[in-house]
Amino acid sequence: CLRSFLSPPLPCSSLLSPQPSSREESSAAQIHFNPIQCTHDPCNHQIEANHASEPLAARQQHAGGGVDEEEEDPSIWPRGGCAAPRAVQTDGPHAGGEKPSLGGRRALDASPSIGLRIPTMESPPLKLNVGRGEDRISALPDELLLRTLERLALRDAVRAGAVSTRWRHLPHQLSLVALGIRHFRRATLAETMDAFAAALLSVCPPAERHCECQRSYAIKDLRLCFYPSAPHLSSIGRTVEDVLSCGRTESLEFLISLLPGEYTPSQLAEFGQQLMSFSRAYQDAFRCLTRLSLKGLAFGDSDLNDLIRACDKLKCLTLRSCRLVHRHSVLKIDTPFSGLQELEFIHFVCRRIELISVPKLSKVDCHWSLKNPPVRFGYVPELCEVSLTRQPKVWKAPFLLSKCLSRSATNLSKLHLNFYHQMIWIQPEQPNQLAVIFSNLTDVGLFCIFPECDLSWTLFILEAAPALQKLHLSRARPCAKVSEEGAEKTNVVWGPSNGFKHFNLKWLEIQGLEEEGKVTNYIRLVMERAVGLKKIVLLGEPPCEDCTDCEIKSQVDEASRRRVKEELAHESSSSVEIIMR
């Protein structure tokens, strides 16, 4: 019974059990349910270790990298490019529904526009057997009612079943169940996890429970966000394996985070070992995991390799504010037989990350603040997207991309680098050093370049990537409320080769036109070399909420863009289209 989903609380028997009479049902329908107001998301807190004896940089890196609610909401995790099932959202700003699928649109928006005669093959009208005293919605078949409930938050779906005998069996037939810990906040960790485990058991009853509310439809997509509480992990593991026993579960996703607070390194290591014990005790559950997100845990040098090998179907792994027990060790991932496709490291504390062999890996996102380079790629033949973000607190020597990326990554098509308005942490190099790696690169984004920096150094990427089609540069100055403290900013100097021409670049996008002359000269350089350029997009600076200077900055920025556009259009006789957005 989902007592935690209902307000005010009701007895378990009144939530999902039959109602004895129509009078009682009518009375139940009079109950006013108010959504529980969650003051904060327990998965939205930074996990800060009490590293009193460690250097400041390590403490800053460990605590950095906040996560918004969407990222922590198990119902709206990204689907890795695959077609997503209808999502039932229990958390986050989009709770209560999603854009309907094509089938849903056909069901909801099937009527043609007025005045247009569109020949269609119409199915015969649905005949509803509406009994006396019964509403037309309740007379709909279960299939349509389920499609309606699957666009609601899980709490609302359960409430619908709690107040009507016609609807009471439907929550047990939902094919997608997304359950987040944020709905079960209690005074203690034990009470919170007790409520979570009870709710999970209610929507996923064990197979031996023979009753009218028994699930007649298998769960195809199960997403759970919970704390690593040792006394409750066994209950969660048994329930998940019971769901998997039906054999029709296509997606299983865990988001495991610590209760907000401060922890010593030994406590973080203990939680990490609890997770490893959990994976060994419930091997069937972990074998079917398709996505795993961990936050705030510490691992031994070989633990993550063992965890990836134990998850046969794992496609996506996110490690946020995690660390190695020995923070000066190198994290080596060598899983040649895994199907892992996406890796995300958000402020992972270790000396360096080495991806020795991950043959199915297609996407890597890495945020770091310590040594350069943060990651070294080994055998990654299917790698397509790389995103690197660094906010350096102290100056570190820039590194060569050829020393970070792998020559096996010949399918690399998208590269995004975010400098966070701080120093430029890559070093321009001769294009022939990157020719193999960049042979199929089509999309490059260089974000948050500090405005005083010269831009001509970026042309080394254009010269090394003959297939490049889109280049985006962002150089807007951060809002006054954003701290600009960090490593010393030094200009980067690099001159393009004489006579170089690029034939595939079609789109140049620039955001932030402070120091107009510098930007205009850079655009001229690109236009001279990119003979196939079709569009130049001058983007306005993004608005900042609650900032008194932003309106003035926006007006200045628009005027700058107009002047740059007019100057380029006056000088150029080419067919390049210049757009302001």
PDB file of C-alpha atoms in Angstrom, residues 57-256:
ATOM      1  CA  ALA A  57      41.610  21.232  -3.945  1.00  0.00           C
ATOM      2  CA  ALA A  58      40.508  17.688  -3.177  1.00  0.00           C
ATOM      3  CA  ARG A  59      37.765  18.895  -0.839  1.00  0.00           C
ATOM      4  CA  GLN A  60      36.562  21.379  -3.433  1.00  0.00           C
ATOM      5  CA  GLN A  61      36.534  18.781  -6.163  1.00  0.00           C
ATOM      6  CA  HIS A  62      34.712  16.271  -4.012  1.00  0.00           C
ATOM      7  CA  ALA A  63      31.999  18.732  -3.096  1.00  0.00           C
ATOM      8  CA  GLY A  64      31.533  20.244  -6.524  1.00  0.00           C
ATOM      9  CA  GLY A  65      29.020  19.581  -9.234  1.00  0.00           C
ATOM     10  CA  GLY A  66      25.436  20.057  -8.089  1.00  0.00           C
ATOM     11  CA  VAL A  67      22.668  18.154  -9.860  1.00  0.00           C
ATOM     12  CA  ASP A  68      19.317  19.577 -10.787  1.00  0.00           C
ATOM     13  CA  GLU A  69      16.122  17.698 -10.157  1.00  0.00           C
ATOM     14  CA  GLU A  70      15.709  16.522 -13.716  1.00  0.00           C
ATOM     15  CA  GLU A  71      19.003  14.670 -13.626  1.00  0.00           C
ATOM     16  CA  GLU A  72      18.119  12.995 -10.362  1.00  0.00           C
ATOM     17  CA  ASP A  73      14.600  12.076 -11.386  1.00  0.00           C
ATOM     18  CA  PRO A  74      14.583   8.374 -12.311  1.00  0.00           C
ATOM     19  CA  SER A  75      11.480   8.837 -14.450  1.00  0.00           C
ATOM     20  CA  ILE A  76      13.177  11.187 -16.918  1.00  0.00           C
ATOM     21  CA  TRP A  77      16.668   9.765 -17.233  1.00  0.00           C
ATOM     22  CA  PRO A  78      17.886  10.072 -20.821  1.00  0.00           C
ATOM     23  CA  ARG A  79      17.155   7.092 -22.963  1.00  0.00           C
ATOM     24  CA  GLY A  80      20.487   6.932 -24.765  1.00  0.00           C
ATOM     25  CA  GLY A  81      18.998   7.781 -28.124  1.00  0.00           C
ATOM     26  CA  CYS A  82      16.508   4.938 -28.059  1.00  0.00           C
ATOM     27  CA  ALA A  83      12.790   5.408 -28.304  1.00  0.00           C
ATOM     28  CA  ALA A  84      11.503   5.971 -24.792  1.00  0.00           C
ATOM     29  CA  PRO A  85       8.389   4.355 -23.405  1.00  0.00           C
ATOM     30  CA  ARG A  86       5.671   6.539 -21.988  1.00  0.00           C
ATOM     31  CA  ALA A  87       7.231   8.026 -18.868  1.00  0.00           C
ATOM     32  CA  VAL A  88       5.476   8.130 -15.520  1.00  0.00           C
ATOM     33  CA  GLN A  89       7.156  10.984 -13.667  1.00  0.00           C
ATOM     34  CA  THR A  90       7.136  11.002  -9.880  1.00  0.00           C
ATOM     35  CA  ASP A  91       9.665  13.806  -9.349  1.00  0.00           C
ATOM     36  CA  GLY A  92      11.045  16.872 -11.047  1.00  0.00           C
ATOM     37  CA  PRO A  93       9.652  19.963 -12.678  1.00  0.00           C
ATOM     38  CA  HIS A  94       7.817  17.960 -15.338  1.00  0.00           C
ATOM     39  CA  ALA A  95       6.026  15.649 -12.954  1.00  0.00           C
ATOM     40  CA  GLY A  96       2.633  14.508 -14.033  1.00  0.00           C
ATOM     41  CA  GLY A  97       3.162  13.733 -17.687  1.00  0.00           C
ATOM     42  CA  GLU A  98       5.118  14.062 -20.869  1.00  0.00           C
ATOM     43  CA  LYS A  99       4.607  14.752 -24.509  1.00  0.00           C
ATOM     44  CA  PRO A 100       2.388  11.963 -25.756  1.00  0.00           C
ATOM     45  CA  SER A 101       3.803   9.429 -28.139  1.00  0.00           C
ATOM     46  CA  LEU A 102       2.621   9.207 -31.717  1.00  0.00           C
ATOM     47  CA  GLY A 103       0.014   6.696 -30.730  1.00  0.00           C
ATOM     48  CA  GLY A 104      -1.123   8.959 -27.920  1.00  0.00           C
ATOM     49  CA  ARG A 105      -1.424  11.902 -30.276  1.00  0.00           C
ATOM     50  CA  ARG A 106      -3.539   9.825 -32.590  1.00  0.00           C
ATOM     51  CA  ALA A 107      -5.788   8.940 -29.730  1.00  0.00           C
ATOM     52  CA  LEU A 108      -5.992  12.466 -28.322  1.00  0.00           C
ATOM     53  CA  ASP A 109      -5.770  14.658 -31.416  1.00  0.00           C
ATOM     54  CA  ALA A 110      -7.425  12.559 -34.065  1.00  0.00           C
ATOM     55  CA  SER A 111     -10.023  15.100 -35.166  1.00  0.00           C
ATOM     56  CA  PRO A 112      -9.143  16.814 -38.494  1.00  0.00           C
ATOM     57  CA  SER A 113      -8.939  20.577 -38.837  1.00  0.00           C
ATOM     58  CA  ILE A 114     -12.178  22.432 -39.472  1.00  0.00           C
ATOM     59  CA  GLY A 115     -12.816  23.136 -43.157  1.00  0.00           C
ATOM     60  CA  LEU A 116     -10.316  20.577 -44.478  1.00  0.00           C
ATOM     61  CA  ARG A 117     -11.442  17.388 -46.149  1.00  0.00           C
ATOM     62  CA  ILE A 118      -8.786  14.804 -45.366  1.00  0.00           C
ATOM     63  CA  PRO A 119      -9.504  11.264 -46.533  1.00  0.00           C
ATOM     64  CA  THR A 120      -8.790   8.913 -43.682  1.00  0.00           C
ATOM     65  CA  MET A 121      -9.473   5.299 -42.865  1.00  0.00           C
ATOM     66  CA  GLU A 122     -11.516   5.645 -39.739  1.00  0.00           C
ATOM     67  CA  SER A 123     -12.084   2.809 -37.332  1.00  0.00           C
ATOM     68  CA  PRO A 124     -15.674   2.178 -36.247  1.00  0.00           C
ATOM     69  CA  PRO A 125     -16.786   4.382 -33.358  1.00  0.00           C
ATOM     70  CA  LEU A 126     -16.109   3.009 -29.891  1.00  0.00           C
ATOM     71  CA  LYS A 127     -19.306   1.725 -28.339  1.00  0.00           C
ATOM     72  CA  LEU A 128     -19.366   2.374 -24.638  1.00  0.00           C
ATOM     73  CA  ASN A 129     -21.531   0.258 -22.432  1.00  0.00           C
ATOM     74  CA  VAL A 130     -22.376   3.009 -19.978  1.00  0.00           C
ATOM     75  CA  GLY A 131     -24.366   1.642 -17.086  1.00  0.00           C
ATOM     76  CA  ARG A 132     -26.841   3.582 -15.075  1.00  0.00           C
ATOM     77  CA  GLY A 133     -25.068   5.964 -12.708  1.00  0.00           C
ATOM     78  CA  GLU A 134     -21.672   5.301 -14.350  1.00  0.00           C
ATOM     79  CA  ASP A 135     -19.549   8.025 -15.929  1.00  0.00           C
ATOM     80  CA  ARG A 136     -18.364   7.706 -19.524  1.00  0.00           C
ATOM     81  CA  ILE A 137     -14.660   7.750 -18.574  1.00  0.00           C
ATOM     82  CA  SER A 138     -15.016   4.706 -16.338  1.00  0.00           C
ATOM     83  CA  ALA A 139     -16.808   2.945 -19.171  1.00  0.00           C
ATOM     84  CA  LEU A 140     -13.680   3.118 -21.341  1.00  0.00           C
ATOM     85  CA  PRO A 141     -11.710  -0.113 -21.807  1.00  0.00           C
ATOM     86  CA  ASP A 142      -8.721  -0.790 -19.554  1.00  0.00           C
ATOM     87  CA  GLU A 143      -6.256  -0.173 -22.364  1.00  0.00           C
ATOM     88  CA  LEU A 144      -7.324   3.468 -22.797  1.00  0.00           C
ATOM     89  CA  LEU A 145      -7.529   4.048 -19.043  1.00  0.00           C
ATOM     90  CA  LEU A 146      -3.987   2.717 -18.655  1.00  0.00           C
ATOM     91  CA  ARG A 147      -2.729   5.037 -21.358  1.00  0.00           C
ATOM     92  CA  THR A 148      -4.273   7.887 -19.385  1.00  0.00           C
ATOM     93  CA  LEU A 149      -2.747   6.795 -16.061  1.00  0.00           C
ATOM     94  CA  GLU A 150       0.700   6.344 -17.593  1.00  0.00           C
ATOM     95  CA  ARG A 151       0.737  10.071 -18.307  1.00  0.00           C
ATOM     96  CA  LEU A 152       0.270  10.857 -14.619  1.00  0.00           C
ATOM     97  CA  ALA A 153       2.686  10.788 -11.729  1.00  0.00           C
ATOM     98  CA  LEU A 154       2.686   7.436  -9.953  1.00  0.00           C
ATOM     99  CA  ARG A 155       1.117   8.995  -6.840  1.00  0.00           C
ATOM    100  CA  ASP A 156      -1.799  10.321  -8.868  1.00  0.00           C
ATOM    101  CA  ALA A 157      -2.248   6.980 -10.603  1.00  0.00           C
ATOM    102  CA  VAL A 158      -2.464   5.221  -7.234  1.00  0.00           C
ATOM    103  CA  ARG A 159      -4.923   7.813  -5.940  1.00  0.00           C
ATOM    104  CA  ALA A 160      -7.175   7.162  -8.908  1.00  0.00           C
ATOM    105  CA  GLY A 161      -7.237   3.486  -7.977  1.00  0.00           C
ATOM    106  CA  ALA A 162      -7.867   4.260  -4.327  1.00  0.00           C
ATOM    107  CA  VAL A 163     -11.165   6.072  -4.836  1.00  0.00           C
ATOM    108  CA  SER A 164     -12.872   3.891  -7.437  1.00  0.00           C
ATOM    109  CA  THR A 165     -13.576   0.178  -7.667  1.00  0.00           C
ATOM    110  CA  ARG A 166     -13.477   0.514 -11.459  1.00  0.00           C
ATOM    111  CA  TRP A 167      -9.917   1.891 -11.378  1.00  0.00           C
ATOM    112  CA  ARG A 168      -8.457   0.078  -8.377  1.00  0.00           C
ATOM    113  CA  HIS A 169      -6.721  -2.704 -10.351  1.00  0.00           C
ATOM    114  CA  LEU A 170      -5.154  -0.370 -12.943  1.00  0.00           C
ATOM    115  CA  PRO A 171      -2.085   0.876 -10.977  1.00  0.00           C
ATOM    116  CA  HIS A 172      -0.910  -2.743 -10.836  1.00  0.00           C
ATOM    117  CA  GLN A 173      -0.984  -2.923 -14.627  1.00  0.00           C
ATOM    118  CA  LEU A 174       1.310   0.062 -15.348  1.00  0.00           C
ATOM    119  CA  SER A 175       4.188  -1.034 -17.562  1.00  0.00           C
ATOM    120  CA  LEU A 176       6.467   1.758 -16.307  1.00  0.00           C
ATOM    121  CA  VAL A 177       7.135   2.335 -12.612  1.00  0.00           C
ATOM    122  CA  ALA A 178       9.426   5.194 -11.490  1.00  0.00           C
ATOM    123  CA  LEU A 179       9.839   5.476  -7.727  1.00  0.00           C
ATOM    124  CA  GLY A 180      12.035   8.192  -6.160  1.00  0.00           C
ATOM    125  CA  ILE A 181      13.117   8.517  -2.537  1.00  0.00           C
ATOM    126  CA  ARG A 182      12.131  12.194  -2.434  1.00  0.00           C
ATOM    127  CA  HIS A 183       8.483  11.295  -1.808  1.00  0.00           C
ATOM    128  CA  PHE A 184       9.302   9.438   1.411  1.00  0.00           C
ATOM    129  CA  ARG A 185      11.106  11.953   3.579  1.00  0.00           C
ATOM    130  CA  ARG A 186      10.899  10.979   7.240  1.00  0.00           C
ATOM    131  CA  ALA A 187      12.714  11.910  10.445  1.00  0.00           C
ATOM    132  CA  THR A 188      15.340   9.182  10.106  1.00  0.00           C
ATOM    133  CA  LEU A 189      17.017   7.200   7.354  1.00  0.00           C
ATOM    134  CA  ALA A 190      15.389   3.988   8.600  1.00  0.00           C
ATOM    135  CA  GLU A 191      11.881   5.470   8.505  1.00  0.00           C
ATOM    136  CA  THR A 192      12.464   6.948   5.048  1.00  0.00           C
ATOM    137  CA  MET A 193      13.664   3.641   3.627  1.00  0.00           C
ATOM    138  CA  ASP A 194      10.875   1.739   5.404  1.00  0.00           C
ATOM    139  CA  ALA A 195       8.329   3.884   3.555  1.00  0.00           C
ATOM    140  CA  PHE A 196      10.160   3.503   0.252  1.00  0.00           C
ATOM    141  CA  ALA A 197      10.451  -0.284   0.552  1.00  0.00           C
ATOM    142  CA  ALA A 198       6.758  -0.600   1.495  1.00  0.00           C
ATOM    143  CA  ALA A 199       5.703   1.494  -1.509  1.00  0.00           C
ATOM    144  CA  LEU A 200       7.889  -0.543  -3.850  1.00  0.00           C
ATOM    145  CA  LEU A 201       6.429  -3.780  -2.518  1.00  0.00           C
ATOM    146  CA  SER A 202       2.921  -2.424  -3.019  1.00  0.00           C
ATOM    147  CA  VAL A 203       3.303  -1.520  -6.695  1.00  0.00           C
ATOM    148  CA  CYS A 204       5.434  -4.621  -7.342  1.00  0.00           C
ATOM    149  CA  PRO A 205       3.723  -7.360  -5.254  1.00  0.00           C
ATOM    150  CA  PRO A 206       5.533 -10.703  -4.959  1.00  0.00           C
ATOM    151  CA  ALA A 207       4.486 -13.501  -7.268  1.00  0.00           C
ATOM    152  CA  GLU A 208       3.181 -15.671  -4.428  1.00  0.00           C
ATOM    153  CA  ARG A 209       0.632 -13.040  -3.379  1.00  0.00           C
ATOM    154  CA  HIS A 210      -2.676 -14.288  -4.811  1.00  0.00           C
ATOM    155  CA  CYS A 211      -5.268 -11.557  -4.701  1.00  0.00           C
ATOM    156  CA  GLU A 212      -7.398  -9.483  -7.012  1.00  0.00           C
ATOM    157  CA  CYS A 213      -4.800  -6.701  -7.119  1.00  0.00           C
ATOM    158  CA  GLN A 214      -2.159  -9.157  -8.411  1.00  0.00           C
ATOM    159  CA  ARG A 215      -0.238  -7.748 -11.381  1.00  0.00           C
ATOM    160  CA  SER A 216      -1.568  -9.089 -14.656  1.00  0.00           C
ATOM    161  CA  TYR A 217       0.826  -6.976 -16.758  1.00  0.00           C
ATOM    162  CA  ALA A 218       4.607  -7.248 -16.550  1.00  0.00           C
ATOM    163  CA  ILE A 219       6.613  -4.105 -15.722  1.00  0.00           C
ATOM    164  CA  LYS A 220       8.657  -3.244 -18.781  1.00  0.00           C
ATOM    165  CA  ASP A 221      10.510  -0.270 -17.302  1.00  0.00           C
ATOM    166  CA  LEU A 222      11.482   0.019 -13.611  1.00  0.00           C
ATOM    167  CA  ARG A 223      13.386   3.067 -12.278  1.00  0.00           C
ATOM    168  CA  LEU A 224      14.337   3.381  -8.625  1.00  0.00           C
ATOM    169  CA  CYS A 225      16.128   6.115  -6.670  1.00  0.00           C
ATOM    170  CA  PHE A 226      17.089   5.146  -3.096  1.00  0.00           C
ATOM    171  CA  TYR A 227      19.698   5.346  -0.340  1.00  0.00           C
ATOM    172  CA  PRO A 228      22.216   2.516   0.244  1.00  0.00           C
ATOM    173  CA  SER A 229      20.693   1.481   3.583  1.00  0.00           C
ATOM    174  CA  ALA A 230      22.005  -2.006   4.370  1.00  0.00           C
ATOM    175  CA  PRO A 231      18.855  -3.292   6.192  1.00  0.00           C
ATOM    176  CA  HIS A 232      16.642  -2.361   3.221  1.00  0.00           C
ATOM    177  CA  LEU A 233      18.816  -3.375   0.267  1.00  0.00           C
ATOM    178  CA  SER A 234      17.793  -7.022   0.610  1.00  0.00           C
ATOM    179  CA  SER A 235      14.092  -6.108   0.416  1.00  0.00           C
ATOM    180  CA  ILE A 236      14.706  -3.967  -2.682  1.00  0.00           C
ATOM    181  CA  GLY A 237      16.805  -6.706  -4.276  1.00  0.00           C
ATOM    182  CA  ARG A 238      14.167  -9.406  -3.709  1.00  0.00           C
ATOM    183  CA  THR A 239      11.376  -7.209  -5.063  1.00  0.00           C
ATOM    184  CA  VAL A 240      13.346  -6.291  -8.182  1.00  0.00           C
ATOM    185  CA  GLU A 241      14.298  -9.902  -8.898  1.00  0.00           C
ATOM    186  CA  ASP A 242      10.652 -10.905  -8.490  1.00  0.00           C
ATOM    187  CA  VAL A 243       9.690  -8.325 -11.137  1.00  0.00           C
ATOM    188  CA  LEU A 244      12.435  -9.650 -13.414  1.00  0.00           C
ATOM    189  CA  SER A 245      11.173 -13.210 -13.022  1.00  0.00           C
ATOM    190  CA  CYS A 246       8.290 -12.375 -15.387  1.00  0.00           C
ATOM    191  CA  GLY A 247      10.907 -12.129 -18.122  1.00  0.00           C
ATOM    192  CA  ARG A 248       9.518  -9.073 -19.887  1.00  0.00           C
ATOM    193  CA  THR A 249      11.404  -6.221 -18.201  1.00  0.00           C
ATOM    194  CA  GLU A 250      13.265  -4.235 -20.860  1.00  0.00           C
ATOM    195  CA  SER A 251      14.806  -1.462 -18.757  1.00  0.00           C
ATOM    196  CA  LEU A 252      16.015  -1.430 -15.141  1.00  0.00           C
ATOM    197  CA  GLU A 253      17.599   1.707 -13.695  1.00  0.00           C
ATOM    198  CA  PHE A 254      19.058   2.446 -10.251  1.00  0.00           C
ATOM    199  CA  LEU A 255      20.036   5.848  -8.872  1.00  0.00           C
ATOM    200  CA  ILE A 256      21.801   5.367  -5.536  1.00  0.00           C
TER     201      ILE A 256
END
